[in-house]
Every structure is written in structure tokens, then in C-alpha cells.
XYZ file of C-alpha atoms in Angstrom:
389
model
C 0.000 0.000 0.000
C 1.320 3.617 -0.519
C 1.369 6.169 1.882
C -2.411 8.042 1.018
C -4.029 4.286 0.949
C -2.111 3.560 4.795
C -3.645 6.446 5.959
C -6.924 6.378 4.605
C -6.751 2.744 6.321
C -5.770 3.715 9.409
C -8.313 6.538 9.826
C -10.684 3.929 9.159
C -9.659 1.437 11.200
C -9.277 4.124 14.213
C -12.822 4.968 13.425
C -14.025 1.246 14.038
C -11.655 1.040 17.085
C -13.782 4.184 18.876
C -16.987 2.756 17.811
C -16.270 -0.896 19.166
C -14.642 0.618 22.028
C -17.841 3.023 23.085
C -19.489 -0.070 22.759
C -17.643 -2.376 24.864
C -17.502 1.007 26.973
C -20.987 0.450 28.321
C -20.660 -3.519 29.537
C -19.797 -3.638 32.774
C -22.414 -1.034 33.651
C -25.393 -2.783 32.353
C -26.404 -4.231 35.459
C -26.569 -1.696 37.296
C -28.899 0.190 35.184
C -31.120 -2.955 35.137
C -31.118 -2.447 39.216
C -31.620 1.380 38.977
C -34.810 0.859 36.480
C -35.736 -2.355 37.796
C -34.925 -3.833 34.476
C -35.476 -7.657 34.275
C -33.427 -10.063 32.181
C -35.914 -10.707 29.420
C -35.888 -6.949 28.940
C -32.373 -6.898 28.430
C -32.996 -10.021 26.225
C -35.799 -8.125 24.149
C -33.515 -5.134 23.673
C -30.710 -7.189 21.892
C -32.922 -8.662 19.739
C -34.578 -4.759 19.197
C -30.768 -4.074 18.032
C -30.899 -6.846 15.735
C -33.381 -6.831 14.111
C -33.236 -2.995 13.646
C -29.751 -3.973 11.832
C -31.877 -6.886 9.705
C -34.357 -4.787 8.527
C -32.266 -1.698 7.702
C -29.012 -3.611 6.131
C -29.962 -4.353 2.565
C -31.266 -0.753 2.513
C -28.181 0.337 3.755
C -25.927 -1.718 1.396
C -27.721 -0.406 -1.461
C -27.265 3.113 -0.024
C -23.327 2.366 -0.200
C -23.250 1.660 -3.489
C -26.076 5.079 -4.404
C -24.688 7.862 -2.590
C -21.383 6.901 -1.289
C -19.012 5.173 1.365
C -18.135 8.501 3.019
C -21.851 9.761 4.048
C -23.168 6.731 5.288
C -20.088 6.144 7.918
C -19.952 9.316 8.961
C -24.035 9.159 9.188
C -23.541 5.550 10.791
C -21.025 7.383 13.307
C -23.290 10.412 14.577
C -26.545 7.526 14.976
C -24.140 5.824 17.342
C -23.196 8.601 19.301
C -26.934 9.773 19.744
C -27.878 6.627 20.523
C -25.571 6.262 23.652
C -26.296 9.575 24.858
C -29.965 8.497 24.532
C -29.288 5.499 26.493
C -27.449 7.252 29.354
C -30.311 9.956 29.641
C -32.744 7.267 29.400
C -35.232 6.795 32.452
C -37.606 4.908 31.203
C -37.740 1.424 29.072
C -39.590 3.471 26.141
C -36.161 5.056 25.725
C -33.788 2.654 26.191
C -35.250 0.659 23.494
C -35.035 3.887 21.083
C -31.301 3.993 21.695
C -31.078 0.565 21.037
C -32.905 0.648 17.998
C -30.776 3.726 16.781
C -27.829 1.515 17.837
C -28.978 -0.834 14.887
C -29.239 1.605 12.517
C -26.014 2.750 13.224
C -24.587 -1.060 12.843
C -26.099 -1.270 9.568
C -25.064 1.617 8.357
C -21.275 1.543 9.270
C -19.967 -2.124 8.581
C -20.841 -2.077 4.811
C -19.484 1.269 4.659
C -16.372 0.646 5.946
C -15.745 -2.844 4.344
C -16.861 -1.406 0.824
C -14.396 1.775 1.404
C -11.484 -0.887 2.390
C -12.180 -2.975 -0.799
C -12.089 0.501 -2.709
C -8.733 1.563 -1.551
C -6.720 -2.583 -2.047
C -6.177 -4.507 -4.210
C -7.070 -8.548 -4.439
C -3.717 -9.201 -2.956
C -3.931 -6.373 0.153
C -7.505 -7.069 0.654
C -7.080 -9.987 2.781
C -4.330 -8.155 5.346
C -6.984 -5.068 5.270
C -9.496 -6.875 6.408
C -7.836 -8.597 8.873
C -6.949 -5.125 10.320
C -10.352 -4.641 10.704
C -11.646 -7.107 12.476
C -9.046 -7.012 14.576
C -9.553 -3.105 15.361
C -13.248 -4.295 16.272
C -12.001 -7.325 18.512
C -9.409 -4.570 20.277
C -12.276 -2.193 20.986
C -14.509 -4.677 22.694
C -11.158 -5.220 24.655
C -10.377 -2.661 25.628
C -13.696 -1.103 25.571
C -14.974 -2.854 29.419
C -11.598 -1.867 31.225
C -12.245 1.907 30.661
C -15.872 1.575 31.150
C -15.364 -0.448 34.528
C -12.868 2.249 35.376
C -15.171 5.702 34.343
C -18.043 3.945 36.466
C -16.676 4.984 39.527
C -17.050 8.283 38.352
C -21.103 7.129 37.351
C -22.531 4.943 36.252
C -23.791 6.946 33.142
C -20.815 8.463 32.843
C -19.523 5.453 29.758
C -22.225 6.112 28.127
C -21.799 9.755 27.579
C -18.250 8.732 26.872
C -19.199 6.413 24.337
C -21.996 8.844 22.716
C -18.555 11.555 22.627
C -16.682 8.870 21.043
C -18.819 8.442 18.459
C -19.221 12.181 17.882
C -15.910 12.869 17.312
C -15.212 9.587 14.760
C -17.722 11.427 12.900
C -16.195 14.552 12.825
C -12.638 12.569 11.996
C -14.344 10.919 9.104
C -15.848 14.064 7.821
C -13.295 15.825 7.665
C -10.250 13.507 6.816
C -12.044 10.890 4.679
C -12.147 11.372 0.811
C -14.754 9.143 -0.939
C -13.196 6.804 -2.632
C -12.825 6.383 -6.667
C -14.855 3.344 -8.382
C -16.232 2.314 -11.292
C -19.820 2.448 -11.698
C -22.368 0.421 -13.339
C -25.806 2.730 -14.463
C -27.685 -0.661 -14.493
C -26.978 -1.463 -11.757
C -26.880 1.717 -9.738
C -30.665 1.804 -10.992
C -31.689 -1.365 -9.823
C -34.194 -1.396 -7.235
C -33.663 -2.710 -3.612
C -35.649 -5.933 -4.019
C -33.937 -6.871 -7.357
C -30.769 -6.430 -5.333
C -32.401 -8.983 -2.750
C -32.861 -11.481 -5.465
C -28.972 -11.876 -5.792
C -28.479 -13.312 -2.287
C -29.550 -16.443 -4.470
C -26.863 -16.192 -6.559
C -24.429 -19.379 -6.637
C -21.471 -16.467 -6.009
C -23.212 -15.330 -2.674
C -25.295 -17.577 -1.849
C -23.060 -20.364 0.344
C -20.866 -17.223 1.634
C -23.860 -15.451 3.242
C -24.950 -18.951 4.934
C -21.648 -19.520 6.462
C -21.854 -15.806 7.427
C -25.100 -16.791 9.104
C -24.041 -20.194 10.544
C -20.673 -18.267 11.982
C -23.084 -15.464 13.733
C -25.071 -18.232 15.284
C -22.756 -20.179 16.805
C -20.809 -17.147 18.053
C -24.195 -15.622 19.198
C -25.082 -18.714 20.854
C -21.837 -19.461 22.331
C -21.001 -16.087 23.752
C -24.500 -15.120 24.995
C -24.658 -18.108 27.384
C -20.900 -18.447 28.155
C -21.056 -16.298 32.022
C -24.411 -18.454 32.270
C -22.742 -21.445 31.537
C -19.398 -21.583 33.145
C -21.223 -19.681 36.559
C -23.690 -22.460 36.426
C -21.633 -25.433 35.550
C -18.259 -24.519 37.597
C -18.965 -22.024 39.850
C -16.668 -19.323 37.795
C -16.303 -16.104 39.352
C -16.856 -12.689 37.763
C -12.955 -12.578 37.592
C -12.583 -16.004 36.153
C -14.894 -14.775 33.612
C -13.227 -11.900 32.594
C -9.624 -13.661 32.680
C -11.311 -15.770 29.924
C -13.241 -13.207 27.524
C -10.200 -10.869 27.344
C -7.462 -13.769 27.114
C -10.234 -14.934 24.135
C -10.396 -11.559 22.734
C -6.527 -11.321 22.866
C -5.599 -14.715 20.719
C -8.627 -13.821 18.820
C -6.874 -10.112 17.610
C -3.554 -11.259 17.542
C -4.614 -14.669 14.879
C -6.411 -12.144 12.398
C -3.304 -9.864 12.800
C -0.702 -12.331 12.823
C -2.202 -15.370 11.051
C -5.023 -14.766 8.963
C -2.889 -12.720 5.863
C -0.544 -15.434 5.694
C -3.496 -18.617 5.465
C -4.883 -16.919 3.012
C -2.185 -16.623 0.390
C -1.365 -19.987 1.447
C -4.672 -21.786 1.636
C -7.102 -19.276 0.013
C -10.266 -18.026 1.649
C -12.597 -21.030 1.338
C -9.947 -22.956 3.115
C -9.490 -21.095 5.375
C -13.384 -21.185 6.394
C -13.858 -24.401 5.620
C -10.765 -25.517 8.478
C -11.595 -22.943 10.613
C -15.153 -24.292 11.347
C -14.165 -27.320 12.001
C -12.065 -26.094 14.593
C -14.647 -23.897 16.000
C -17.196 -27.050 16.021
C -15.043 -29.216 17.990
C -14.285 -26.910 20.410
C -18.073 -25.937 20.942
C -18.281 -29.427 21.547
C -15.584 -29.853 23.737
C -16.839 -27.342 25.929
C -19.660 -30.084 27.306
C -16.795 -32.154 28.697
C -14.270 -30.518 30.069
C -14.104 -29.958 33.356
C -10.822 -28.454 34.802
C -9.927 -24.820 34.525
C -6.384 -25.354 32.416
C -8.913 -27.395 29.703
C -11.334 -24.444 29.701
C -8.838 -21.598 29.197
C -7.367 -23.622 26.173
C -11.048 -24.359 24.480
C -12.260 -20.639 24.706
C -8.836 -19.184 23.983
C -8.983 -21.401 21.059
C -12.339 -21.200 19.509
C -12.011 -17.691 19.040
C -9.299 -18.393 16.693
C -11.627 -20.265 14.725
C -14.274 -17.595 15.269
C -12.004 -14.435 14.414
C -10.547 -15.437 11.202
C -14.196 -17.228 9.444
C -15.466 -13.664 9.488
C -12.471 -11.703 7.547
C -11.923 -14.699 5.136
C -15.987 -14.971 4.081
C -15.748 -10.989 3.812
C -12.475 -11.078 1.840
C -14.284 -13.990 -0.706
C -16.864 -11.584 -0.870
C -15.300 -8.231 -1.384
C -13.631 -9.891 -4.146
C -16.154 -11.177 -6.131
C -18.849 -8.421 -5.572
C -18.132 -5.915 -7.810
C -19.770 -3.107 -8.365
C -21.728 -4.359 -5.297
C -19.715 -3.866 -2.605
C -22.377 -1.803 -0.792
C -24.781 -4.719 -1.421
C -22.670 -7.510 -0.013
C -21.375 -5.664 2.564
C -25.122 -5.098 3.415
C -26.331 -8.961 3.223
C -23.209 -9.444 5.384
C -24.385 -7.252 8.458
C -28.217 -8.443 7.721
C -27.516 -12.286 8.041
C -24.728 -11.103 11.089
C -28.218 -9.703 12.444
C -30.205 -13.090 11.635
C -27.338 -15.019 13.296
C -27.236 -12.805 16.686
C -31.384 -12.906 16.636
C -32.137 -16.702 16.742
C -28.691 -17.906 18.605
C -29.251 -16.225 21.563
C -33.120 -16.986 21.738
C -32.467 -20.597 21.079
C -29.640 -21.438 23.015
C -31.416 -19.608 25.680
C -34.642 -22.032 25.488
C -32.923 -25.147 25.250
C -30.403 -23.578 28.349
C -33.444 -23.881 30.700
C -33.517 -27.708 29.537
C -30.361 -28.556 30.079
C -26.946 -26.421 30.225
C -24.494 -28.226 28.136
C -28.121 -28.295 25.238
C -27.156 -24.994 23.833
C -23.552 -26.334 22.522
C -24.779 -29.311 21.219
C -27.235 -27.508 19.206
C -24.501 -24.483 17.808
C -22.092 -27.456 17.048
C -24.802 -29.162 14.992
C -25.436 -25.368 13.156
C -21.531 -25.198 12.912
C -21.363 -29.172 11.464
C -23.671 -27.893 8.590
C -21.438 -24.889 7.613
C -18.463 -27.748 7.775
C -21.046 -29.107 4.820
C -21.713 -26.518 2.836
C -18.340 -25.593 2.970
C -16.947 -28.539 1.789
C -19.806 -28.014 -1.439
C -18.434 -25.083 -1.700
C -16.882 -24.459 -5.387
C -14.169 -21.694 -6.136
C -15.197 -19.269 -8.907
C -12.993 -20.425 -11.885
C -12.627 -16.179 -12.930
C -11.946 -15.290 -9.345
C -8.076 -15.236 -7.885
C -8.961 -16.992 -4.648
């Protein structure tokens, strides 16, 4: 990459960073504004899925809105919804509003990721894209990092007080964006620049897509599934403590950051992208598996360190296979990526959580059975004989 394209990067990638980070920002205070408003858990439970499916419904239209008006607007649009929505959230008294801000926060998801990953695939070429988009997910894995630490830590100031820092952090990404950012150059096709949002739609069908977007589904599932019940789980099953916990999600998050950084540019020149998937969820279903029997702390730490690797670099390598074969659609596929990300973090938290109250190791079993199918359709998965993969 030359100097302008580093730097363009970068100010993206810093711009993810603050908006994973004011995100992460706001964890460790969540329960105590569930005891201040008397909040119960199937609240919190309904306003997750509000965020979700806010970020289903307005994806496609936001993908197609990449490609129409431009990568620039919509992040810097995606940026200022996300810091109004936090504010909203820490002024928030009453449920009415809480779920507004976390509807806005779904917006703002939907509008950012395609954005961002259509900009990067502007600015790189098929050989830099995979590297670039490693980058980026690991500048969203460091901000959910780092993102609880400073919250925790800005509590003790108030507990609204991350919120306001995250709504601020989001303000001024947008003002970075605006004012640094240059949209980017790309060719544009009249056709399909015309074409309406449904016809768009219809190409999540498409042999090119269609496999890619599933294992993008199948990957938010599990993950969904596996992360929403972990603290459950492990508090439940081995008496973990808060700290315990912690320890684990930020060693996780750690490996995780430092395999898309370190490891996933060099798979991918060596294996290619559909490799790379295919392997990688086979390591992330036998370690969802293995998680329902082990049983000593050493053998934990190693399967959750470990399926995160598997996790982390699925995501970059389906988005990479995409980037490259979309086109003139980058906006588009950018946009079915975040809305079957939304489908994935909808129905794996709601299901594992049914089948939790059944039994605890249930959950697993079920995400390893969605991840076994991805193995599948993998494995059926044929390169595109006029795509460099």
C-alpha cells in the first residue's frame, strides 16, 4: 500500500476502534442500570434482539445506499446515529427510551460495517484485501477489549458516565471521518446503480453469494449462541467467578486479535479463503463441543482461547471472498453481510437460551450441529474459476 491508501486505512480502522470501544464502553455497567430501572433479564434479552433486528431490517437498505450515494456519508451518518444513541441510552429513564437507543444503535450497525468494508475494498487490491481486512476485524475485537476496562474504570465516576463517553466517542469519529475521509474512486455500473432494492435482494440467491452469506449466518449463530450463554454457563456449571470470567473473555479476545493480525494474511495466500473457512469451522465445532466435557480450569482456558481463533478469522476470510467477487456491489454484499450477522445474533441467543433452561451443556450441542452444517456446505463449496482466490 502507498502512503495516502495507509492512511486512509488507518483513519478507518481508528474509526471502528472508537466505535467498538464506546461499545464495549458500556458492559460492565449494564447491570446496574437494570437495578436502577428495575430492568429484568428478558428486557435486556428483548432489547438485543430490538438491536438486531433494527440492523436486519435496515441492512440491505443500507448496502444499497453504499453503493447510491457513497461510502463517506453513510459512515460518517452511521457514526453520529451511534453517538446519539448512547447519549440516549445514558439519559434514558424509562424502558420506552432505552429501546429507542437501542434501535438507533442498529441503525447505526447497519449503516457503518458495509461502509467501511466497501471503502477498504475501494482503496486494495485482491492481494492487500485480505491483510486489510484482517486489520479490521481485529480493530473491532481490540475495541470490545479494551472497551470494558475503561468503562469499569469511568463507572466509579457514574454509572452513566460510559455512556456519555461512548456517545462523545462516536461524535468525534464522525467529525474525523468528515473531515479527513475522501470518498473513494470506483467504477460504476448505471444498471446497476438503478436497480431497485428488491432486485438487489434477489442476488443473495446467486451461486457467487449464496453459500458465503450462509456460512456468514451459521458463523453469527454459533458465536451468538456461544457467547451469549458463556457467564451463564461456566457460573452455572463450575462455579466461575466474575474474575474467572473476565480472565477468559479478554485472554479470548486477545488470541482472537492477535490470529487475524498475525495469522489470517498469511493462510490466506497460502490456503485461500474457502480454506481457510472451511478448516476454521471445524475447529470452531469441535471446540463448541468440547466445551460439554471438560471440566478443569487449564482445559477451559485452552477451548475458549482457542475457539475464538476459529471464530475471528471465518469472518475476515468470508468478507475477503466476498469483497472480491462483488463488484460493483460492494455496498450490497457488505449489506447482506451485516443483515444475516443480524439473523445469526437474533435466533442464537433466543435458542440457546430455550434449550439452556432444559439442560446447560443443550445450547452447545445444538450451535455445534449449526456449525457441522457450515463444515457441509463448505466442503460443497466451489471456487469461482474467474476469481483469484
Amino acid at each position: 500500500m502507498n502512503k495516502k491508501q495507509m492512511v486512509t486505512l488507518t483513519i478507518l480502522l481508528t474509526n471502528l476502534f472508537i466505535a467498538f470501544l464506546g461499545i464495549g464502553l458500556v458492559i460492565p455497567v449494564l447491570p446496574t442500570i437494570m437495578n436502577e430501572l428495575k430492568i429484568t433479564g428478558s428486557v435486556v434479552g428483548y432489547m438485543v434482539a430490538a438491536f438486531a433486528i433494527t440492523q436486519l431490517i435496515v441492512s440491505p437498505i443500507a448496502g444499497k445506499l453504499v453503493d447510491r450515494i457513497g461510502r463517506k456519508v453513510m459512515i460518517v451518518a452511521g457514526l453520529f446515529v451511534f453517538g446519539l444513541s448512547e447519549l440516549l441510552f445514558g439519559m434514558g429513564r424509562t424502558i420506552e427510551v432505552l429501546f429507542i437507543s437501542r434501535m438507533l444503535g442498529g441503525v447505526s450497525a447497519a449503516f457503518i460495517m458495509p461502509a467501511v468494508t466497501a471503502f477498504i475494498a475501494d482503496i486494495t487490491t485482491m492481494a492487500q484485501r485480505p491483510k486489510a481486512l484482517g486489520y479490521m476485524s481485529a480493530a473491532i475485537s481490540t475495541g470490545f477489549i479494551i472497551g470494558p476496562g475503561i468503562g469499569g474504570f469511568l463507572a466509579e465516576y457514574g454509572t452513566r458516565l460510559p455512556f456519555y463517553a461512548a456517545g462523545i466517542l462516536g461524535f468525534l469519529a464522525a467529525i474525523l471521518s468528515f473531515t479527513l475521509l475522501k470518498e473513494p474512486s470506483r467504477a460504476v455500473d448505471d444498471t446497476e446503480a438503478a436497480s431497485s432494492i428488491l432486485g438487489s435482494a434477489k442476488r443473495i440467491f446467486s451461486p457467487l453469494y449464496f453459500i458465503a452469506f450462509m456460512i456468514i449466518f451459521v458463523l453469527s449463530f454459533g458465536l451468538a449462541a456461544f457467547e451469549s450463554l458463556f457467564s451463564l454457563f461456566v457460573d452455572h456449571k463450575f462455579g466461575f467467578t466474575p474474575k474467572d470470567i473476565a480472565i477468559i473473555i479478554t485472554g479470548s479476545g486477545i488470541i482472537g486479535a492477535l490470529a487475524q493480525l498475525l495469522l489470517f494474511d498469511w493462510l490466506t495466500k497460502k490456503m485461500g479463503e474457502i480454506n481457510v473457512i472451511r478448516y476454521s469451522l471445524v475447529l470452531s465445532a469441535v471446540l463448541t463441543l468440547a466445551m460439554t466435557i471438560v471440566n478443569h480450569y487449564a482445559a477451559i482456558l485452552f477451548v475458549t482461547f482457542f475457539i475464538f481463533v476459529g471464530f475471528d478469522l471465518i469472518r475476515p476470510a468470508a468478507t475477503s471472498y466476498l469483497s472480491k467477487i462483488a463488484g460493483n456491489e460492494q455496498g450490497f454484499v457488505g449489506g447482506m453481510n451485516s443483515m444475516f450477522t443480524s439473523l445469526g445474533n437474533i435466533f442464537g441467543p433466543i435458542l440457546g437460551g430455550m434449550l439452556f433452561d432444559i439442560n446447560l451443556n443443550y445450547p452447545y450441542y445444538f450451535a455445534t450441529i449449526v456449525l457441522v452444517i457450515g463444515v457441509i456446505l463448505a466442503f460443497l463449496w466451489k471456487k469461482p474459476k474467474h476469481i483469484e482466490l
